[in-house]
XYZ file of C-alpha atoms in Angstrom:
427
model
C -25.088 -29.766 8.349
C -23.583 -27.350 5.806
C -19.992 -26.141 6.497
C -19.284 -22.411 6.175
C -15.348 -21.464 6.196
C -14.651 -18.005 6.959
C -11.754 -16.683 5.286
C -9.370 -13.636 6.638
C -7.867 -12.374 3.679
C -5.360 -10.058 5.452
C -1.568 -11.310 4.801
C 0.017 -9.057 6.740
C 2.373 -9.884 9.516
C 3.696 -7.101 10.985
C 2.041 -7.920 13.693
C -0.554 -10.497 12.840
C -3.822 -9.088 13.896
C -6.875 -11.680 15.239
C -9.887 -11.331 12.948
C -12.088 -9.942 15.255
C -15.086 -9.467 13.020
C -14.898 -12.896 11.718
C -14.446 -13.888 15.465
C -18.109 -12.392 15.827
C -19.504 -14.354 13.169
C -18.160 -17.651 13.856
C -19.747 -17.047 17.112
C -22.915 -16.219 15.424
C -22.960 -19.274 13.036
C -22.141 -21.854 16.129
C -25.103 -20.292 18.050
C -27.303 -21.200 15.105
C -25.609 -24.771 14.922
C -23.924 -24.060 11.638
C -20.579 -26.069 11.386
C -17.924 -23.348 10.830
C -14.384 -22.727 10.444
C -11.643 -19.791 10.190
C -8.715 -19.628 7.914
C -6.487 -16.810 8.782
C -4.055 -16.274 5.490
C -2.068 -14.158 7.960
C -0.903 -17.875 9.611
C -0.526 -19.391 6.422
C 1.589 -19.339 3.058
C -0.568 -17.480 0.538
C -0.265 -19.884 -2.338
C -2.768 -21.710 -4.532
C -1.378 -25.167 -3.285
C -2.033 -24.021 0.496
C -5.573 -22.753 -0.216
C -6.657 -25.724 -2.402
C -5.064 -28.192 0.420
C -7.534 -26.228 2.878
C -10.436 -26.087 0.722
C -10.186 -29.875 0.104
C -9.656 -30.834 3.487
C -12.350 -28.976 5.016
C -14.840 -29.009 2.129
C -17.051 -25.941 2.902
C -20.735 -25.446 1.066
C -20.072 -21.550 1.262
C -17.454 -19.620 2.067
C -17.108 -15.896 3.290
C -14.232 -13.554 2.910
C -13.080 -10.833 5.188
C -11.591 -7.861 3.538
C -10.260 -5.661 5.936
C -8.007 -3.265 3.968
C -8.253 -1.578 0.519
C -4.145 -1.126 0.671
C -1.475 0.093 2.523
C -2.442 3.924 2.642
C 1.039 5.031 1.558
C 0.962 7.596 -0.919
C 4.412 7.366 -1.775
C 4.707 3.553 -1.795
C 0.922 2.857 -2.661
C 0.501 -1.071 -2.430
C -3.162 -2.399 -3.431
C -4.345 -5.695 -2.065
C -7.474 -5.803 -4.502
C -5.596 -8.007 -7.191
C -4.752 -10.427 -4.499
C -8.215 -10.548 -3.347
C -9.385 -11.519 -6.939
C -6.724 -14.063 -7.207
C -8.221 -15.626 -3.838
C -11.658 -15.663 -5.431
C -10.209 -17.344 -8.826
C -8.297 -19.958 -7.006
C -11.630 -20.786 -4.881
C -13.648 -20.940 -8.647
C -11.218 -23.037 -9.624
C -11.672 -25.541 -6.754
C -15.429 -25.481 -7.420
C -17.069 -23.328 -9.692
C -20.453 -23.237 -8.033
C -19.186 -22.338 -4.611
C -21.138 -19.592 -3.132
C -18.606 -17.080 -2.009
C -19.990 -14.027 -0.024
C -17.516 -11.058 1.191
C -17.496 -8.283 3.766
C -15.071 -6.461 5.773
C -14.114 -3.137 6.288
C -12.921 -2.652 2.946
C -15.685 -3.972 1.443
C -18.498 -1.859 3.576
C -16.872 1.296 2.305
C -16.820 0.448 -1.513
C -19.523 -2.850 -1.768
C -20.792 -2.137 -5.578
C -17.336 -1.562 -6.925
C -15.866 -5.023 -5.110
C -18.932 -7.093 -6.187
C -18.322 -5.860 -9.781
C -14.583 -6.225 -9.475
C -14.877 -9.609 -7.759
C -17.799 -10.989 -9.538
C -18.937 -12.958 -6.227
C -22.358 -14.009 -5.116
C -23.135 -11.725 -2.234
C -21.323 -9.103 -0.125
C -22.421 -7.983 3.577
C -22.183 -4.285 4.450
C -21.603 -3.666 7.874
C -21.918 -6.350 11.072
C -22.122 -9.668 9.685
C -23.256 -11.635 13.127
C -26.633 -11.750 12.471
C -26.578 -11.457 8.637
C -24.575 -14.184 7.436
C -26.437 -17.104 9.323
C -29.629 -15.393 7.875
C -27.979 -15.463 4.652
C -27.274 -19.229 4.998
C -30.482 -19.983 6.236
C -32.137 -18.403 3.296
C -30.215 -19.825 0.305
C -30.759 -23.366 2.243
C -34.447 -22.489 1.584
C -33.633 -21.682 -2.230
C -34.547 -18.000 -1.808
C -31.856 -16.642 -3.817
C -32.674 -12.632 -3.530
C -33.442 -12.331 0.168
C -34.110 -9.161 2.058
C -31.403 -9.528 4.770
C -29.896 -6.213 6.498
C -26.659 -5.159 5.134
C -26.871 -7.705 2.023
C -25.769 -6.491 -1.375
C -25.991 -8.390 -4.756
C -26.325 -7.805 -8.287
C -29.844 -8.379 -9.786
C -30.711 -7.696 -13.422
C -27.532 -5.625 -13.868
C -28.637 -3.340 -10.701
C -26.918 -3.502 -7.279
C -29.247 -4.335 -4.735
C -28.208 -3.060 -1.141
C -29.952 -3.273 2.108
C -29.464 -1.020 5.026
C -26.663 -2.433 7.245
C -27.308 -4.275 10.689
C -27.777 -2.044 13.732
C -24.327 -3.413 14.931
C -25.903 -3.850 18.288
C -25.239 -7.848 18.144
C -21.793 -7.508 19.584
C -23.169 -6.650 23.040
C -24.820 -9.969 23.610
C -22.212 -12.367 22.256
C -18.401 -12.723 22.231
C -16.087 -13.059 19.230
C -15.031 -17.053 18.912
C -11.136 -17.203 19.277
C -10.712 -20.896 18.965
C -12.330 -21.536 15.524
C -9.306 -21.802 13.363
C -9.034 -24.862 11.134
C -5.358 -24.445 11.089
C -2.658 -23.995 13.879
C -1.203 -20.861 14.216
C 2.286 -19.996 13.563
C 4.398 -21.283 16.485
C 6.163 -18.446 18.159
C 4.495 -15.604 16.016
C 2.745 -13.175 18.696
C -0.981 -12.467 17.734
C -2.199 -9.156 18.845
C -5.712 -10.099 20.080
C -8.407 -7.600 20.905
C -11.640 -5.986 22.091
C -14.353 -3.973 21.351
C -15.949 -2.187 23.868
C -18.048 0.182 21.856
C -19.021 1.106 18.010
C -19.426 4.020 16.536
C -17.747 7.726 16.150
C -19.314 11.056 16.643
C -15.960 12.817 15.637
C -16.212 14.966 12.065
C -12.708 14.402 10.599
C -12.736 15.164 7.267
C -10.650 12.146 6.040
C -12.177 9.600 8.264
C -14.764 7.143 7.202
C -15.261 5.244 10.710
C -18.833 7.078 10.659
C -19.480 5.179 7.253
C -18.154 1.750 9.168
C -19.755 1.844 12.330
C -21.739 4.847 12.342
C -22.072 8.097 14.136
C -23.891 7.185 17.301
C -21.854 5.585 19.693
C -23.238 2.098 20.881
C -21.636 1.085 24.335
C -21.241 -2.606 25.659
C -22.090 -2.812 29.444
C -18.478 -2.591 31.091
C -19.334 -5.884 32.840
C -19.828 -7.520 29.408
C -16.375 -6.417 28.502
C -14.937 -7.730 31.915
C -16.501 -11.001 31.134
C -14.862 -10.967 27.863
C -11.388 -10.523 29.656
C -12.159 -13.091 31.700
C -12.887 -15.741 29.522
C -9.852 -14.762 27.379
C -7.702 -15.239 30.235
C -9.664 -18.504 31.576
C -10.150 -20.547 28.310
C -7.467 -19.006 26.078
C -4.917 -18.387 28.376
C -4.536 -14.546 26.750
C -3.446 -11.870 29.199
C -2.456 -9.218 26.444
C -4.773 -7.281 24.109
C -5.658 -4.051 22.383
C -8.925 -2.086 22.715
C -9.980 -1.675 19.314
C -12.675 1.344 19.695
C -12.028 4.319 17.427
C -11.226 6.228 20.475
C -11.222 4.733 23.756
C -11.857 7.657 25.934
C -14.968 8.655 24.067
C -17.140 8.633 26.320
C -14.514 8.867 29.293
C -16.735 7.593 31.522
C -17.375 4.443 29.894
C -13.436 3.957 29.717
C -13.105 4.615 33.484
C -15.583 1.971 34.351
C -13.911 -0.501 32.599
C -10.619 0.458 34.066
C -12.113 0.300 37.547
C -13.660 -2.848 37.204
C -10.322 -4.709 35.817
C -8.798 -3.369 38.594
C -11.519 -4.497 41.472
C -11.627 -8.106 39.459
C -7.974 -8.283 40.093
C -7.180 -8.953 36.336
C -3.340 -8.843 35.660
C -3.660 -8.018 31.937
C -1.790 -5.991 29.829
C -3.443 -3.580 26.736
C -2.916 -0.709 24.374
C -5.627 1.650 23.050
C -6.379 4.650 21.036
C -7.062 8.024 22.795
C -8.370 11.489 21.934
C -6.119 14.015 23.554
C -8.926 15.925 24.903
C -9.354 15.791 28.504
C -6.541 13.557 29.442
C -5.701 14.572 32.786
C -3.199 12.888 34.827
C -5.586 10.853 36.988
C -7.253 9.493 34.123
C -4.173 8.154 32.435
C -3.187 6.965 35.961
C -6.258 5.070 36.085
C -5.478 3.622 32.573
C -1.970 2.828 34.007
C -3.232 1.061 36.959
C -5.414 -1.388 34.855
C -2.957 -2.491 32.780
C -2.561 -0.016 29.834
C 1.205 -0.415 28.830
C 0.620 1.752 25.615
C -1.511 4.559 23.998
C -1.790 5.425 20.571
C -2.531 9.481 20.153
C -4.050 10.022 16.664
C -3.795 13.801 16.757
C -2.908 13.870 12.908
C -1.555 17.264 13.463
C -0.857 19.992 16.236
C -1.090 23.387 14.149
C -3.828 25.208 15.017
C -4.792 26.031 11.461
C -4.699 22.344 10.557
C -6.783 21.063 13.851
C -9.346 23.583 12.454
C -9.478 22.777 9.072
C -9.273 18.738 9.638
C -12.336 19.209 12.274
C -10.087 17.123 14.830
C -12.564 18.280 17.741
C -9.555 19.346 20.287
C -7.218 22.366 20.553
C -3.014 22.473 20.299
C -3.593 22.724 24.182
C -5.214 19.324 24.689
C -2.230 17.906 22.582
C 0.276 19.460 24.909
C -1.372 18.554 28.118
C -1.914 15.027 27.025
C 1.519 14.676 26.055
C 2.896 16.107 29.398
C 0.947 14.367 31.497
C 1.749 10.686 29.955
C 5.212 12.223 30.737
C 4.330 12.647 33.888
C 2.940 9.572 34.536
C 5.054 7.230 32.985
C 2.595 5.946 30.234
C 4.140 5.138 27.161
C 3.051 6.379 24.113
C 3.150 7.222 19.952
C 1.910 9.910 18.374
C 0.270 9.556 14.707
C 0.615 12.258 11.802
C -1.302 13.044 8.757
C 0.397 15.227 6.395
C -1.324 16.920 3.070
C -5.064 17.646 4.092
C -6.525 20.711 2.327
C -4.695 23.763 3.655
C -1.638 22.005 4.769
C 1.758 23.869 3.989
C 5.191 23.571 4.871
C 4.795 25.838 7.646
C 2.041 23.969 8.988
C 4.288 20.666 8.687
C 7.044 22.703 10.635
C 4.478 23.927 13.249
C 3.499 20.313 14.326
C 6.909 18.736 14.129
C 8.548 21.540 16.109
C 5.807 21.174 18.890
C 6.346 17.223 18.781
C 10.078 18.107 19.377
C 9.672 20.538 21.692
C 7.094 18.042 24.125
C 10.124 15.569 23.609
C 7.835 13.310 21.731
C 9.778 9.495 21.666
C 7.740 7.870 18.973
C 6.028 9.419 16.172
C 4.824 7.780 12.772
C 3.393 10.308 10.069
C 1.993 9.594 6.606
C 2.314 12.090 3.937
C -1.165 12.025 1.513
C -4.627 11.344 2.369
C -6.123 8.268 1.465
C -9.632 9.140 -0.156
C -12.242 7.338 1.042
C -16.016 7.503 0.147
C -18.621 9.764 1.928
C -15.991 11.566 3.732
C -15.621 15.325 3.387
C -12.542 15.152 1.758
C -14.053 13.067 -1.104
C -17.407 14.818 -1.372
C -15.726 18.621 -1.155
C -12.044 18.465 -2.779
C -11.937 15.739 -5.427
C -14.163 16.687 -8.198
C -13.921 13.782 -11.153
C -13.924 10.818 -8.828
C -16.508 8.149 -8.504
C -16.448 5.269 -5.826
C -14.950 2.832 -8.694
C -12.191 4.763 -8.774
C -11.397 4.403 -5.063
C -11.081 0.409 -5.487
C -7.252 1.359 -5.875
C -5.215 3.612 -4.055
C -6.132 7.436 -4.646
C -4.934 10.190 -2.538
C -5.632 13.702 -1.822
C -2.303 15.956 -1.185
C -2.661 19.545 -0.480
C -1.286 21.609 -3.509
C 0.204 23.904 -0.931
C 3.081 21.585 -0.199
C 5.356 19.370 -2.040
C 6.068 15.644 -0.246
C 9.633 16.179 -0.865
C 9.958 19.226 1.105
C 8.191 17.718 4.143
C 10.734 14.615 3.964
C 13.678 17.430 3.459
C 12.259 19.214 6.544
C 12.194 16.050 8.574
C 15.763 14.839 7.498
C 17.372 18.228 7.873
C 15.799 19.198 11.271
C 14.306 16.168 13.232
C 15.300 12.638 11.702
C 19.123 12.455 13.617
C 17.598 13.909 17.112
C 14.610 11.451 16.741
C 15.674 7.618 16.012
C 12.230 6.550 16.511
C 10.471 9.099 14.623
C 9.459 7.854 10.750
C 7.518 9.873 7.946
C 6.800 7.646 4.652
């Protein structure tokens, strides 16, 4: 039986995130009776010696590499991960030059052709690889080197061939493996486990690429299926804490409410976090979340300026932001607010408008990013960044409104807000 090693190339440890995409792929391979293992580099020393030790010990026939992030998305202090991934691929080539390597993950799916050229690897998988990777291995074992598989990308005769990504429905019928690691997890390090209750996003934020990664049609899991996964996590792995990693947990809201009701009805004593859109976050809804074990919500409002809410196409109103935050405070549900400064139309006045409202609402935790990471197939890329092509985006590229200087945003924050809000951070 051929052996497949799945490598999570993410080395960030603050905190360590469970690689849920590889968990689904591992489950898909096991269902097809392949010998598969996961190497999570966040739990290991990132060095040639360490990688070689695992390669020699596991001795895989095929290696898949998941690329989660392009970079740190920080305009003022950019850090690309591209060269680190290239180094990993080169190390694998040194170990065994003929090893078949396929790559995937969110970062790859955004720029598949650019990654294939940069890394010079055999294959890539765009989107969900749960079914596509087992199919790729099966075809390669039959000697079919250019198969037609959903999401597959490769170069042939100097032309990039890309097939339409898988529908993404597979996550409704399979749970991600949480015990496929070929190594011990770091003792004492807390791993943030996660659950996906739906895929897709039908919002139209001008900077966001979720619609590229997951589609703009929402695909829901049956709520009971989500509960079954939680029970499996508790009974098999003693996991009681996790994050729902849907792009927006309360879209659609009825789906979120049903999951919460089932958690309560089943008496599951769990602790979890999620991402919320501020629209329609009533006290009753937030109380239901809290009763079901939700300890913290992340409000990705990005702005609280009327003008910028409209220009960024956020799909809610300033009043929704106010009511959501007031209701979180009223029911005692912890939250943090995430902001983005620098979209088209941003001025120092809109920055002040946002921060002044956060101050007035007495927001305790706030994180703001200056500068918008340009991503392909977004409105920012298509409309506001003339002269760029997709290859340019492999390394950090940002849009910053010409009507405001980053240093002015920092100065306003430092002079008017920083001392009164020790848990606010803008970078």
